[in-house]
Amino acid sequence: MALYLIGDVQGCDEALERLLTHLAFSPSRDTLYLLGDLVNRGPNNVGVLRRLMALGSSAQCLLGNHDLHVLAVSRGVRQPNKQDTIQDILTAHDSHELLHWLRHQNMAMQVGQVLMVHAGVLPQWTAAHTMALAGEVEAVLRSDDWVHFMPQMYGGLPNVWRDDLEGADRLRVIVNALTRLRFCDAQGAMDFSVKEGADKAPAHLMPWFDVPGRLTADVRMAFGHWSTVHIEDRPDVVCLDDGCVWGGCLSAAKLEAKDTHLSVADAPAWQRVGVKCPQTMDPLA
């Protein structure tokens, strides 16, 4: 049995189909873990959602910032951006079912010693704490109150975690860390102004995974969201967003089930594989 961790699909269903074929993926034997941003910017969002829905428990999915954006737009909380390609979801004959399935996906996932998020975690969070906080957001999104939460989800403040945060402020920090985080300072204060690689950040900022004393340093972490980051081969973290919609690759990391319980020190190198994607979005547009 193999586990395949897949980066940002963003509505590129044809690329996803080619990747699964290349992996010789078998839903009766293997499990997919998709790291969020399932939809938006690519040409066939409904195809991606229907494919993943049909796979049932063989496809475990995270929510990314683009997925949350679709949910917000569907309820009139946000207006579509000019680069959005989500109209096929909103007008589909099964739109209600697609959106219902989407908001019941995960904010974080953990298999053994492998922790998966869409964007990042704050340095004060352990893996267990991360999963518990993700569960708080999941509970709201899956409840009848999810529409009321959507307008409160947006904004960059508070940008620092405190255990005594409550209500919308608490949930907003969790969402921002799990779906938007790239940079923070040594104290874990999030900064969303820089989206490029680490060499473009001010001196006081660093990638979230390089913060000294990060409490998730004892687990292997896989994430997406950051197509411009470059991480040298290291056993503790892997970024699987390789810019599919920008003409890059749709990438996966293969894990053997027996390896998910290995420590960072004992774990083998990430086994990466990808398929080349046609450019469907102009980064300068």
PDB file of N, CA and C in Angstrom, residues 231-282:
ATOM      1  N   ILE A 231      13.386  24.466  -1.565  1.00  0.00           N
ATOM      2  CA  ILE A 231      13.896  23.756  -0.392  1.00  0.00           C
ATOM      3  C   ILE A 231      14.854  22.671  -0.861  1.00  0.00           C
ATOM      4  N   GLU A 232      16.057  22.728  -0.394  1.00  0.00           N
ATOM      5  CA  GLU A 232      17.007  21.666  -0.705  1.00  0.00           C
ATOM      6  C   GLU A 232      16.529  20.366  -0.057  1.00  0.00           C
ATOM      7  N   ASP A 233      16.982  19.255  -0.570  1.00  0.00           N
ATOM      8  CA  ASP A 233      16.573  17.964  -0.020  1.00  0.00           C
ATOM      9  C   ASP A 233      16.811  17.935   1.484  1.00  0.00           C
ATOM     10  N   ARG A 234      15.750  17.797   2.238  1.00  0.00           N
ATOM     11  CA  ARG A 234      15.849  17.696   3.681  1.00  0.00           C
ATOM     12  C   ARG A 234      14.723  16.780   4.148  1.00  0.00           C
ATOM     13  N   PRO A 235      14.959  15.985   5.163  1.00  0.00           N
ATOM     14  CA  PRO A 235      13.981  14.962   5.545  1.00  0.00           C
ATOM     15  C   PRO A 235      12.768  15.498   6.270  1.00  0.00           C
ATOM     16  N   ASP A 236      12.855  16.724   6.826  1.00  0.00           N
ATOM     17  CA  ASP A 236      11.778  17.182   7.702  1.00  0.00           C
ATOM     18  C   ASP A 236      10.636  17.858   6.960  1.00  0.00           C
ATOM     19  N   VAL A 237      10.902  18.576   5.861  1.00  0.00           N
ATOM     20  CA  VAL A 237       9.837  19.300   5.172  1.00  0.00           C
ATOM     21  C   VAL A 237       9.952  19.107   3.665  1.00  0.00           C
ATOM     22  N   VAL A 238       8.780  19.130   3.014  1.00  0.00           N
ATOM     23  CA  VAL A 238       8.738  19.107   1.559  1.00  0.00           C
ATOM     24  C   VAL A 238       7.580  19.981   1.109  1.00  0.00           C
ATOM     25  N   CYS A 239       7.821  20.821   0.104  1.00  0.00           N
ATOM     26  CA  CYS A 239       6.769  21.620  -0.517  1.00  0.00           C
ATOM     27  C   CYS A 239       6.437  20.989  -1.864  1.00  0.00           C
ATOM     28  N   LEU A 240       5.149  20.695  -2.077  1.00  0.00           N
ATOM     29  CA  LEU A 240       4.727  19.994  -3.285  1.00  0.00           C
ATOM     30  C   LEU A 240       3.923  20.879  -4.234  1.00  0.00           C
ATOM     31  N   ASP A 241       3.967  22.191  -4.023  1.00  0.00           N
ATOM     32  CA  ASP A 241       3.386  23.112  -5.001  1.00  0.00           C
ATOM     33  C   ASP A 241       4.468  23.486  -5.995  1.00  0.00           C
ATOM     34  N   ASP A 242       4.395  22.909  -7.185  1.00  0.00           N
ATOM     35  CA  ASP A 242       5.379  23.193  -8.230  1.00  0.00           C
ATOM     36  C   ASP A 242       4.769  23.975  -9.382  1.00  0.00           C
ATOM     37  N   GLY A 243       3.749  24.782  -9.081  1.00  0.00           N
ATOM     38  CA  GLY A 243       3.239  25.745 -10.049  1.00  0.00           C
ATOM     39  C   GLY A 243       2.540  25.136 -11.242  1.00  0.00           C
ATOM     40  N   CYS A 244       1.658  24.186 -10.999  1.00  0.00           N
ATOM     41  CA  CYS A 244       0.967  23.519 -12.101  1.00  0.00           C
ATOM     42  C   CYS A 244       0.295  24.518 -13.045  1.00  0.00           C
ATOM     43  N   VAL A 245      -0.488  25.454 -12.489  1.00  0.00           N
ATOM     44  CA  VAL A 245      -1.235  26.372 -13.362  1.00  0.00           C
ATOM     45  C   VAL A 245      -0.332  27.377 -14.072  1.00  0.00           C
ATOM     46  N   TRP A 246       0.901  27.534 -13.576  1.00  0.00           N
ATOM     47  CA  TRP A 246       1.826  28.483 -14.188  1.00  0.00           C
ATOM     48  C   TRP A 246       2.693  27.822 -15.259  1.00  0.00           C
ATOM     49  N   GLY A 247       2.398  26.568 -15.580  1.00  0.00           N
ATOM     50  CA  GLY A 247       3.200  25.847 -16.564  1.00  0.00           C
ATOM     51  C   GLY A 247       4.305  25.029 -15.941  1.00  0.00           C
ATOM     52  N   GLY A 248       4.201  24.780 -14.636  1.00  0.00           N
ATOM     53  CA  GLY A 248       5.171  23.948 -13.940  1.00  0.00           C
ATOM     54  C   GLY A 248       4.752  22.496 -13.944  1.00  0.00           C
ATOM     55  N   CYS A 249       4.798  21.878 -12.797  1.00  0.00           N
ATOM     56  CA  CYS A 249       4.439  20.463 -12.668  1.00  0.00           C
ATOM     57  C   CYS A 249       3.371  20.280 -11.601  1.00  0.00           C
ATOM     58  N   LEU A 250       2.596  19.220 -11.764  1.00  0.00           N
ATOM     59  CA  LEU A 250       1.765  18.725 -10.672  1.00  0.00           C
ATOM     60  C   LEU A 250       2.571  17.607 -10.023  1.00  0.00           C
ATOM     61  N   SER A 251       2.886  17.790  -8.756  1.00  0.00           N
ATOM     62  CA  SER A 251       3.868  16.926  -8.110  1.00  0.00           C
ATOM     63  C   SER A 251       3.278  16.125  -6.962  1.00  0.00           C
ATOM     64  N   ALA A 252       3.881  14.971  -6.727  1.00  0.00           N
ATOM     65  CA  ALA A 252       3.488  14.088  -5.640  1.00  0.00           C
ATOM     66  C   ALA A 252       4.733  13.571  -4.940  1.00  0.00           C
ATOM     67  N   ALA A 253       4.544  13.207  -3.688  1.00  0.00           N
ATOM     68  CA  ALA A 253       5.570  12.482  -2.941  1.00  0.00           C
ATOM     69  C   ALA A 253       4.982  11.138  -2.544  1.00  0.00           C
ATOM     70  N   LYS A 254       5.738  10.074  -2.786  1.00  0.00           N
ATOM     71  CA  LYS A 254       5.283   8.734  -2.453  1.00  0.00           C
ATOM     72  C   LYS A 254       5.855   8.312  -1.108  1.00  0.00           C
ATOM     73  N   LEU A 255       4.976   7.792  -0.266  1.00  0.00           N
ATOM     74  CA  LEU A 255       5.393   7.246   1.019  1.00  0.00           C
ATOM     75  C   LEU A 255       4.932   5.796   1.112  1.00  0.00           C
ATOM     76  N   GLU A 256       5.779   4.945   1.589  1.00  0.00           N
ATOM     77  CA  GLU A 256       5.359   3.596   1.936  1.00  0.00           C
ATOM     78  C   GLU A 256       4.738   3.648   3.332  1.00  0.00           C
ATOM     79  N   ALA A 257       3.706   2.884   3.534  1.00  0.00           N
ATOM     80  CA  ALA A 257       2.997   2.928   4.816  1.00  0.00           C
ATOM     81  C   ALA A 257       3.938   2.672   5.990  1.00  0.00           C
ATOM     82  N   LYS A 258       4.895   1.773   5.801  1.00  0.00           N
ATOM     83  CA  LYS A 258       5.821   1.429   6.888  1.00  0.00           C
ATOM     84  C   LYS A 258       6.725   2.590   7.270  1.00  0.00           C
ATOM     85  N   ASP A 259       6.897   3.550   6.353  1.00  0.00           N
ATOM     86  CA  ASP A 259       7.801   4.672   6.616  1.00  0.00           C
ATOM     87  C   ASP A 259       7.132   5.832   7.338  1.00  0.00           C
ATOM     88  N   THR A 260       5.808   5.814   7.453  1.00  0.00           N
ATOM     89  CA  THR A 260       5.121   6.958   8.060  1.00  0.00           C
ATOM     90  C   THR A 260       5.363   7.052   9.560  1.00  0.00           C
ATOM     91  N   HIS A 261       5.867   5.986  10.157  1.00  0.00           N
ATOM     92  CA  HIS A 261       6.109   6.003  11.600  1.00  0.00           C
ATOM     93  C   HIS A 261       7.569   6.257  11.943  1.00  0.00           C
ATOM     94  N   LEU A 262       8.377   6.513  10.940  1.00  0.00           N
ATOM     95  CA  LEU A 262       9.795   6.779  11.197  1.00  0.00           C
ATOM     96  C   LEU A 262       9.992   8.217  11.659  1.00  0.00           C
ATOM     97  N   SER A 263      10.975   8.416  12.510  1.00  0.00           N
ATOM     98  CA  SER A 263      11.319   9.758  12.968  1.00  0.00           C
ATOM     99  C   SER A 263      11.981  10.536  11.838  1.00  0.00           C
ATOM    100  N   VAL A 264      12.092  11.841  12.033  1.00  0.00           N
ATOM    101  CA  VAL A 264      12.769  12.681  11.053  1.00  0.00           C
ATOM    102  C   VAL A 264      14.191  12.175  10.814  1.00  0.00           C
ATOM    103  N   ALA A 265      14.859  11.782  11.877  1.00  0.00           N
ATOM    104  CA  ALA A 265      16.255  11.335  11.758  1.00  0.00           C
ATOM    105  C   ALA A 265      16.376  10.039  10.958  1.00  0.00           C
ATOM    106  N   ASP A 266      15.350   9.178  11.026  1.00  0.00           N
ATOM    107  CA  ASP A 266      15.432   7.868  10.389  1.00  0.00           C
ATOM    108  C   ASP A 266      14.715   7.790   9.049  1.00  0.00           C
ATOM    109  N   ALA A 267      13.951   8.806   8.703  1.00  0.00           N
ATOM    110  CA  ALA A 267      13.109   8.743   7.510  1.00  0.00           C
ATOM    111  C   ALA A 267      13.950   8.820   6.238  1.00  0.00           C
ATOM    112  N   PRO A 268      13.533   8.106   5.198  1.00  0.00           N
ATOM    113  CA  PRO A 268      14.235   8.195   3.914  1.00  0.00           C
ATOM    114  C   PRO A 268      13.924   9.516   3.226  1.00  0.00           C
ATOM    115  N   ALA A 269      14.645   9.807   2.181  1.00  0.00           N
ATOM    116  CA  ALA A 269      14.378  11.020   1.400  1.00  0.00           C
ATOM    117  C   ALA A 269      12.983  10.937   0.791  1.00  0.00           C
ATOM    118  N   TRP A 270      12.368  12.097   0.591  1.00  0.00           N
ATOM    119  CA  TRP A 270      11.070  12.141  -0.062  1.00  0.00           C
ATOM    120  C   TRP A 270      11.214  11.630  -1.498  1.00  0.00           C
ATOM    121  N   GLN A 271      10.322  10.749  -1.905  1.00  0.00           N
ATOM    122  CA  GLN A 271      10.300  10.262  -3.281  1.00  0.00           C
ATOM    123  C   GLN A 271       9.342  11.133  -4.094  1.00  0.00           C
ATOM    124  N   ARG A 272       9.885  12.021  -4.882  1.00  0.00           N
ATOM    125  CA  ARG A 272       9.072  12.977  -5.646  1.00  0.00           C
ATOM    126  C   ARG A 272       8.888  12.511  -7.084  1.00  0.00           C
ATOM    127  N   VAL A 273       7.701  12.788  -7.618  1.00  0.00           N
ATOM    128  CA  VAL A 273       7.429  12.532  -9.024  1.00  0.00           C
ATOM    129  C   VAL A 273       6.433  13.587  -9.481  1.00  0.00           C
ATOM    130  N   GLY A 274       6.524  13.989 -10.743  1.00  0.00           N
ATOM    131  CA  GLY A 274       5.613  15.008 -11.246  1.00  0.00           C
ATOM    132  C   GLY A 274       5.335  14.847 -12.718  1.00  0.00           C
ATOM    133  N   VAL A 275       4.273  15.484 -13.168  1.00  0.00           N
ATOM    134  CA  VAL A 275       3.953  15.535 -14.596  1.00  0.00           C
ATOM    135  C   VAL A 275       3.922  16.991 -15.019  1.00  0.00           C
ATOM    136  N   LYS A 276       4.451  17.269 -16.174  1.00  0.00           N
ATOM    137  CA  LYS A 276       4.484  18.622 -16.712  1.00  0.00           C
ATOM    138  C   LYS A 276       3.075  19.089 -17.052  1.00  0.00           C
ATOM    139  N   CYS A 277       2.798  20.357 -16.778  1.00  0.00           N
ATOM    140  CA  CYS A 277       1.463  20.911 -16.993  1.00  0.00           C
ATOM    141  C   CYS A 277       1.510  22.047 -18.013  1.00  0.00           C
ATOM    142  N   PRO A 278       0.493  22.160 -18.860  1.00  0.00           N
ATOM    143  CA  PRO A 278       0.410  23.323 -19.718  1.00  0.00           C
ATOM    144  C   PRO A 278       0.103  24.567 -18.891  1.00  0.00           C
ATOM    145  N   GLN A 279       0.601  25.708 -19.323  1.00  0.00           N
ATOM    146  CA  GLN A 279       0.327  26.949 -18.588  1.00  0.00           C
ATOM    147  C   GLN A 279      -1.110  27.383 -18.841  1.00  0.00           C
ATOM    148  N   THR A 280      -1.888  27.488 -17.784  1.00  0.00           N
ATOM    149  CA  THR A 280      -3.271  27.945 -17.910  1.00  0.00           C
ATOM    150  C   THR A 280      -3.486  29.309 -17.267  1.00  0.00           C
ATOM    151  N   MET A 281      -2.449  29.859 -16.626  1.00  0.00           N
ATOM    152  CA  MET A 281      -2.570  31.141 -15.976  1.00  0.00           C
ATOM    153  C   MET A 281      -1.289  31.930 -16.165  1.00  0.00           C
ATOM    154  N   ASP A 282      -1.419  33.194 -16.557  1.00  0.00           N
ATOM    155  CA  ASP A 282      -0.267  34.072 -16.764  1.00  0.00           C
ATOM    156  C   ASP A 282       0.080  34.738 -15.431  1.00  0.00           C
TER     157      ASP A 282
END
